[in-house]
Coordinates of N, CA, C and O in Angstrom, one line a residue:
M29 N 10.3 -2.5 -30.2 CA 11.0 -1.6 -29.4 C 11.4 -0.4 -30.2 O 11.9 -0.6 -31.4
D30 N 11.3 0.8 -29.7 CA 11.7 2.0 -30.4 C 12.2 3.1 -29.5 O 12.0 3.1 -28.3
H31 N 12.8 4.1 -30.2 CA 13.3 5.2 -29.5 C 12.2 6.2 -29.3 O 11.4 6.4 -30.2
Q32 N 12.2 6.9 -28.1 CA 11.2 7.9 -27.8 C 11.9 9.2 -27.5 O 12.7 9.3 -26.6
E33 N 11.4 10.3 -28.2 CA 12.0 11.6 -28.0 C 11.9 12.1 -26.6 O 12.8 12.7 -26.0
E34 N 10.8 11.7 -25.9 CA 10.6 12.2 -24.5 C 11.5 11.6 -23.5 O 11.5 12.1 -22.4
R35 N 12.1 10.5 -23.8 CA 13.0 9.8 -22.9 C 14.3 9.4 -23.6 O 14.5 8.3 -23.9
P36 N 15.2 10.4 -23.8 CA 16.5 10.1 -24.5 C 17.2 9.0 -23.8 O 17.3 9.0 -22.6
G37 N 17.8 8.1 -24.6 CA 18.6 7.0 -24.1 C 17.8 5.8 -23.6 O 18.3 4.8 -23.3
W38 N 16.5 5.9 -23.6 CA 15.6 4.8 -23.2 C 14.8 4.3 -24.4 O 14.5 5.0 -25.4
A39 N 14.6 3.0 -24.4 CA 13.8 2.3 -25.4 C 12.4 2.1 -24.9 O 12.2 1.8 -23.7
K40 N 11.4 2.2 -25.7 CA 10.0 1.9 -25.4 C 9.6 0.5 -26.0 O 9.7 0.4 -27.2
L41 N 9.2 -0.4 -25.2 CA 8.7 -1.7 -25.7 C 7.3 -1.4 -26.0 O 6.4 -1.3 -25.1
R42 N 7.0 -1.4 -27.3 CA 5.7 -1.0 -27.8 C 4.7 -2.2 -27.8 O 3.5 -2.0 -27.5
W43 N 5.1 -3.3 -28.2 CA 4.2 -4.5 -28.3 C 5.0 -5.7 -27.8 O 6.1 -6.0 -28.3
F44 N 4.3 -6.4 -27.0 CA 4.8 -7.7 -26.5 C 3.6 -8.6 -26.4 O 2.8 -8.5 -25.5
F45 N 3.5 -9.5 -27.4 CA 2.3 -10.3 -27.5 C 2.6 -11.6 -28.0 O 3.3 -11.8 -29.0
V46 N 2.1 -12.7 -27.4 CA 2.2 -14.0 -27.8 C 0.7 -14.6 -28.0 O -0.1 -14.4 -27.1
E47 N 0.5 -15.1 -29.2 CA -0.9 -15.7 -29.5 C -1.3 -16.7 -28.4 O -0.4 -17.4 -27.9
K48 N -2.5 -16.7 -28.1 CA -3.0 -17.6 -27.0 C -2.6 -19.1 -27.3 O -2.2 -19.8 -26.3
E49 N -2.7 -19.5 -28.5 CA -2.3 -20.9 -28.8 C -0.8 -21.2 -28.5 O -0.5 -22.4 -28.3
A50 N 0.0 -20.2 -28.6 CA 1.5 -20.4 -28.4 C 1.9 -20.2 -27.0 O 3.1 -20.4 -26.6
R51 N 1.0 -19.8 -26.1 CA 1.4 -19.4 -24.7 C 1.7 -20.7 -23.9 O 1.2 -21.8 -24.2
G52 N 2.5 -20.6 -22.9 CA 2.9 -21.7 -22.0 C 4.0 -22.6 -22.5 O 4.3 -23.6 -21.9
H53 N 4.7 -22.2 -23.5 CA 5.8 -22.9 -24.1 C 7.1 -22.2 -24.0 O 8.1 -22.7 -24.5
G54 N 7.2 -21.1 -23.3 CA 8.4 -20.3 -23.1 C 8.7 -19.4 -24.2 O 9.8 -18.7 -24.2
I55 N 7.8 -19.3 -25.2 CA 8.1 -18.4 -26.3 C 8.1 -16.9 -25.9 O 9.0 -16.2 -26.3
G56 N 7.2 -16.5 -25.0 CA 7.2 -15.2 -24.5 C 8.5 -14.8 -23.8 O 9.1 -13.7 -24.0
S57 N 9.0 -15.7 -23.0 CA 10.2 -15.5 -22.2 C 11.4 -15.3 -23.2 O 12.3 -14.5 -23.0
L58 N 11.5 -16.2 -24.2 CA 12.5 -16.0 -25.2 C 12.5 -14.7 -26.0 O 13.5 -14.1 -26.2
L59 N 11.2 -14.4 -26.4 CA 11.0 -13.1 -27.1 C 11.4 -11.9 -26.2 O 12.1 -11.0 -26.7
F60 N 11.0 -12.0 -25.0 CA 11.3 -10.9 -24.1 C 12.9 -10.8 -23.8 O 13.4 -9.7 -23.8
A61 N 13.5 -11.9 -23.6 CA 15.0 -12.0 -23.5 C 15.7 -11.4 -24.7 O 16.7 -10.6 -24.5
A62 N 15.2 -11.7 -25.9 CA 15.8 -11.1 -27.1 C 15.7 -9.6 -27.1 O 16.6 -8.9 -27.5
A63 N 14.5 -9.1 -26.7 CA 14.3 -7.7 -26.7 C 15.2 -7.0 -25.7 O 15.8 -5.9 -26.0
L64 N 15.4 -7.6 -24.5 CA 16.3 -7.0 -23.5 C 17.7 -7.0 -24.0 O 18.5 -6.1 -23.8
A65 N 18.1 -8.2 -24.6 CA 19.5 -8.3 -25.1 C 19.8 -7.2 -26.2 O 20.8 -6.6 -26.2
F66 N 18.8 -7.0 -27.1 CA 18.9 -6.0 -28.1 C 19.2 -4.6 -27.5 O 20.1 -3.9 -27.9
A67 N 18.3 -4.3 -26.5 CA 18.4 -3.0 -25.9 C 19.8 -2.8 -25.2 O 20.4 -1.7 -25.3
R68 N 20.3 -3.8 -24.6 CA 21.6 -3.7 -24.0 C 22.7 -3.6 -25.0 O 23.6 -2.8 -24.9
D69 N 22.6 -4.4 -26.1 CA 23.6 -4.4 -27.1 C 23.8 -3.1 -27.8 O 24.9 -2.7 -28.2
V70 N 22.7 -2.4 -28.0 CA 22.7 -1.1 -28.7 C 23.0 0.1 -27.7 O 23.1 1.2 -28.2
G71 N 23.0 -0.2 -26.4 CA 23.4 0.8 -25.5 C 22.3 1.7 -24.9 O 22.6 2.7 -24.3
Y72 N 21.1 1.2 -24.9 CA 20.0 1.9 -24.2 C 20.3 1.9 -22.7 O 20.8 1.0 -22.1
E73 N 19.9 3.0 -22.0 CA 20.1 3.2 -20.6 C 19.0 2.4 -19.8 O 19.1 2.1 -18.7
G74 N 17.8 2.2 -20.5 CA 16.7 1.6 -19.8 C 15.6 1.3 -20.8 O 15.7 1.7 -22.0
I75 N 14.6 0.6 -20.4 CA 13.4 0.2 -21.2 C 12.2 0.6 -20.4 O 12.2 0.3 -19.2
F76 N 11.2 1.1 -21.1 CA 9.9 1.3 -20.4 C 8.8 0.8 -21.3 O 9.0 0.6 -22.5
L77 N 7.6 0.6 -20.7 CA 6.5 0.1 -21.4 C 5.2 0.6 -20.7 O 5.2 1.0 -19.6
H78 N 4.2 0.6 -21.5 CA 2.8 1.1 -21.1 C 1.9 -0.1 -21.3 O 1.9 -0.7 -22.3
T79 N 1.1 -0.4 -20.2 CA 0.2 -1.6 -20.3 C -1.0 -1.3 -19.4 O -1.2 -0.2 -18.9
V80 N -1.8 -2.3 -19.2 CA -2.9 -2.3 -18.2 C -2.7 -3.4 -17.2 O -2.1 -4.4 -17.4
N81 N -3.4 -3.2 -16.0 CA -3.1 -4.0 -14.9 C -3.7 -5.4 -14.9 O -3.5 -6.2 -14.1
D82 N -4.5 -5.7 -15.9 CA -5.2 -7.1 -15.9 C -4.4 -8.1 -16.8 O -4.9 -9.2 -17.0
L83 N -3.2 -7.8 -17.3 CA -2.4 -8.7 -18.1 C -1.5 -9.4 -17.1 O -0.3 -9.1 -17.1
H84 N -2.0 -10.4 -16.4 CA -1.2 -11.0 -15.3 C 0.0 -11.8 -15.7 O 1.0 -11.7 -15.1
E85 N -0.1 -12.5 -16.8 CA 1.0 -13.3 -17.3 C 2.1 -12.4 -17.8 O 3.3 -12.6 -17.5
A86 N 1.8 -11.3 -18.4 CA 2.8 -10.4 -18.9 C 3.5 -9.7 -17.7 O 4.7 -9.5 -17.7
R87 N 2.7 -9.4 -16.7 CA 3.3 -8.8 -15.5 C 4.3 -9.7 -14.8 O 5.4 -9.2 -14.4
R88 N 4.1 -11.0 -14.8 CA 5.0 -11.9 -14.3 C 6.3 -11.9 -15.1 O 7.4 -12.0 -14.5
V89 N 6.2 -11.8 -16.4 CA 7.4 -11.7 -17.2 C 8.2 -10.4 -16.9 O 9.4 -10.4 -16.8
Y90 N 7.5 -9.3 -16.8 CA 8.1 -8.0 -16.5 C 8.9 -8.1 -15.2 O 10.0 -7.7 -15.1
E91 N 8.2 -8.6 -14.1 CA 8.8 -8.7 -12.8 C 10.0 -9.7 -12.8 O 11.0 -9.4 -12.2
K92 N 9.9 -10.8 -13.5 CA 10.9 -11.8 -13.5 C 12.2 -11.2 -14.2 O 13.3 -11.6 -13.8
N93 N 12.0 -10.2 -15.1 CA 13.1 -9.6 -15.8 C 13.6 -8.3 -15.1 O 14.4 -7.6 -15.7
G94 N 13.1 -8.0 -13.9 CA 13.6 -6.9 -13.2 C 12.9 -5.6 -13.4 O 13.3 -4.5 -12.8
F95 N 11.8 -5.5 -14.1 CA 11.0 -4.3 -14.3 C 10.3 -4.0 -13.0 O 10.0 -4.9 -12.2
S96 N 10.1 -2.7 -12.8 CA 9.3 -2.3 -11.6 C 8.2 -1.4 -12.1 O 8.3 -0.7 -13.1
L97 N 7.1 -1.4 -11.3 CA 6.0 -0.6 -11.6 C 6.3 0.9 -11.3 O 6.7 1.2 -10.2
A98 N 6.2 1.7 -12.3 CA 6.6 3.1 -12.1 C 5.4 4.0 -11.8 O 5.5 5.0 -11.2
R99 N 4.2 3.6 -12.4 CA 3.0 4.4 -12.3 C 1.8 3.5 -12.6 O 1.8 2.7 -13.4
E100 N 0.7 3.8 -11.8 CA -0.6 3.2 -12.1 C -1.7 4.2 -11.9 O -1.7 4.8 -10.9
D101 N -2.5 4.4 -12.9 CA -3.6 5.3 -12.8 C -4.7 4.8 -11.8 O -5.0 3.6 -11.8
A102 N -5.2 5.7 -11.1 CA -6.3 5.3 -10.1 C -7.6 5.2 -10.9 O -8.4 4.4 -10.5
A103 N -7.8 6.0 -11.9 CA -9.0 5.9 -12.7 C -9.0 4.8 -13.7 O -7.9 4.4 -14.2
P104 N -10.1 4.3 -14.1 CA -10.2 3.2 -15.1 C -9.6 3.8 -16.5 O -9.7 5.0 -16.8
C105 N -9.0 2.9 -17.2 CA -8.4 3.2 -18.5 C -9.5 3.6 -19.5 O -10.6 2.9 -19.5
P106 N -9.4 4.6 -20.2 CA -10.4 5.1 -21.2 C -10.7 4.1 -22.3 O -11.8 4.0 -22.8
W107 N -9.7 3.3 -22.7 CA -9.9 2.3 -23.8 C -10.1 0.9 -23.3 O -10.3 0.0 -24.1
A108 N -10.0 0.7 -22.0 CA -10.2 -0.7 -21.4 C -10.8 -0.4 -20.0 O -10.1 -0.4 -19.0
T109 N -12.1 -0.1 -19.9 CA -12.6 0.4 -18.7 C -12.6 -0.5 -17.5 O -12.8 -0.1 -16.4
W110 N -12.3 -1.8 -17.7 CA -12.2 -2.8 -16.7 C -10.8 -2.8 -16.0 O -10.5 -3.5 -15.1
A111 N -9.9 -2.0 -16.6 CA -8.5 -2.0 -16.1 C -7.9 -0.6 -15.8 O -8.6 0.4 -16.1
H112 N -6.7 -0.6 -15.3 CA -6.0 0.7 -15.0 C -4.7 0.7 -15.8 O -4.0 -0.3 -15.8
E113 N -4.4 1.8 -16.4 CA -3.1 1.9 -17.1 C -1.9 1.9 -16.2 O -2.0 2.5 -15.1
Q114 N -0.8 1.3 -16.6 CA 0.4 1.2 -15.9 C 1.6 1.5 -16.8 O 1.6 1.3 -18.0
D115 N 2.6 2.1 -16.1 CA 3.9 2.2 -16.8 C 4.9 1.4 -16.0 O 4.9 1.4 -14.7
W116 N 5.7 0.6 -16.7 CA 6.8 -0.3 -16.1 C 8.1 0.2 -16.6 O 8.2 0.6 -17.8
E117 N 9.2 0.0 -15.9 CA 10.5 0.4 -16.4 C 11.6 -0.5 -15.8 O 11.5 -1.0 -14.7
L118 N 12.7 -0.5 -16.6 CA 13.9 -1.3 -16.2 C 15.1 -0.4 -16.5 O 15.3 -0.1 -17.7
K119 N 15.9 -0.1 -15.5 CA 17.2 0.6 -15.8 C 18.2 -0.4 -16.1 O 18.4 -1.4 -15.4
L120 N 18.9 -0.3 -17.3 CA 19.9 -1.2 -17.7 C 21.3 -0.9 -17.2 O 21.5 0.2 -16.8

């Protein structure tokens, strides 16, 4: 998670990744909860992230934690042509 000049007061969640072998044990939920707690503790106004639409397990974590889809590109992603880029955000 880091500060972004283009969105003062907001944190950008840059990487949220759990190795395949570790998935399904609640590790991702704990990691995500820790990131949200950190953002609240240091006083961020909100959190945003950039992803692609084919990461279904991650989407469930985002939605469960109150994030909403802010934008989805209609065109395929240039670096993942099977998917579409998305922005998600959560106002704290």
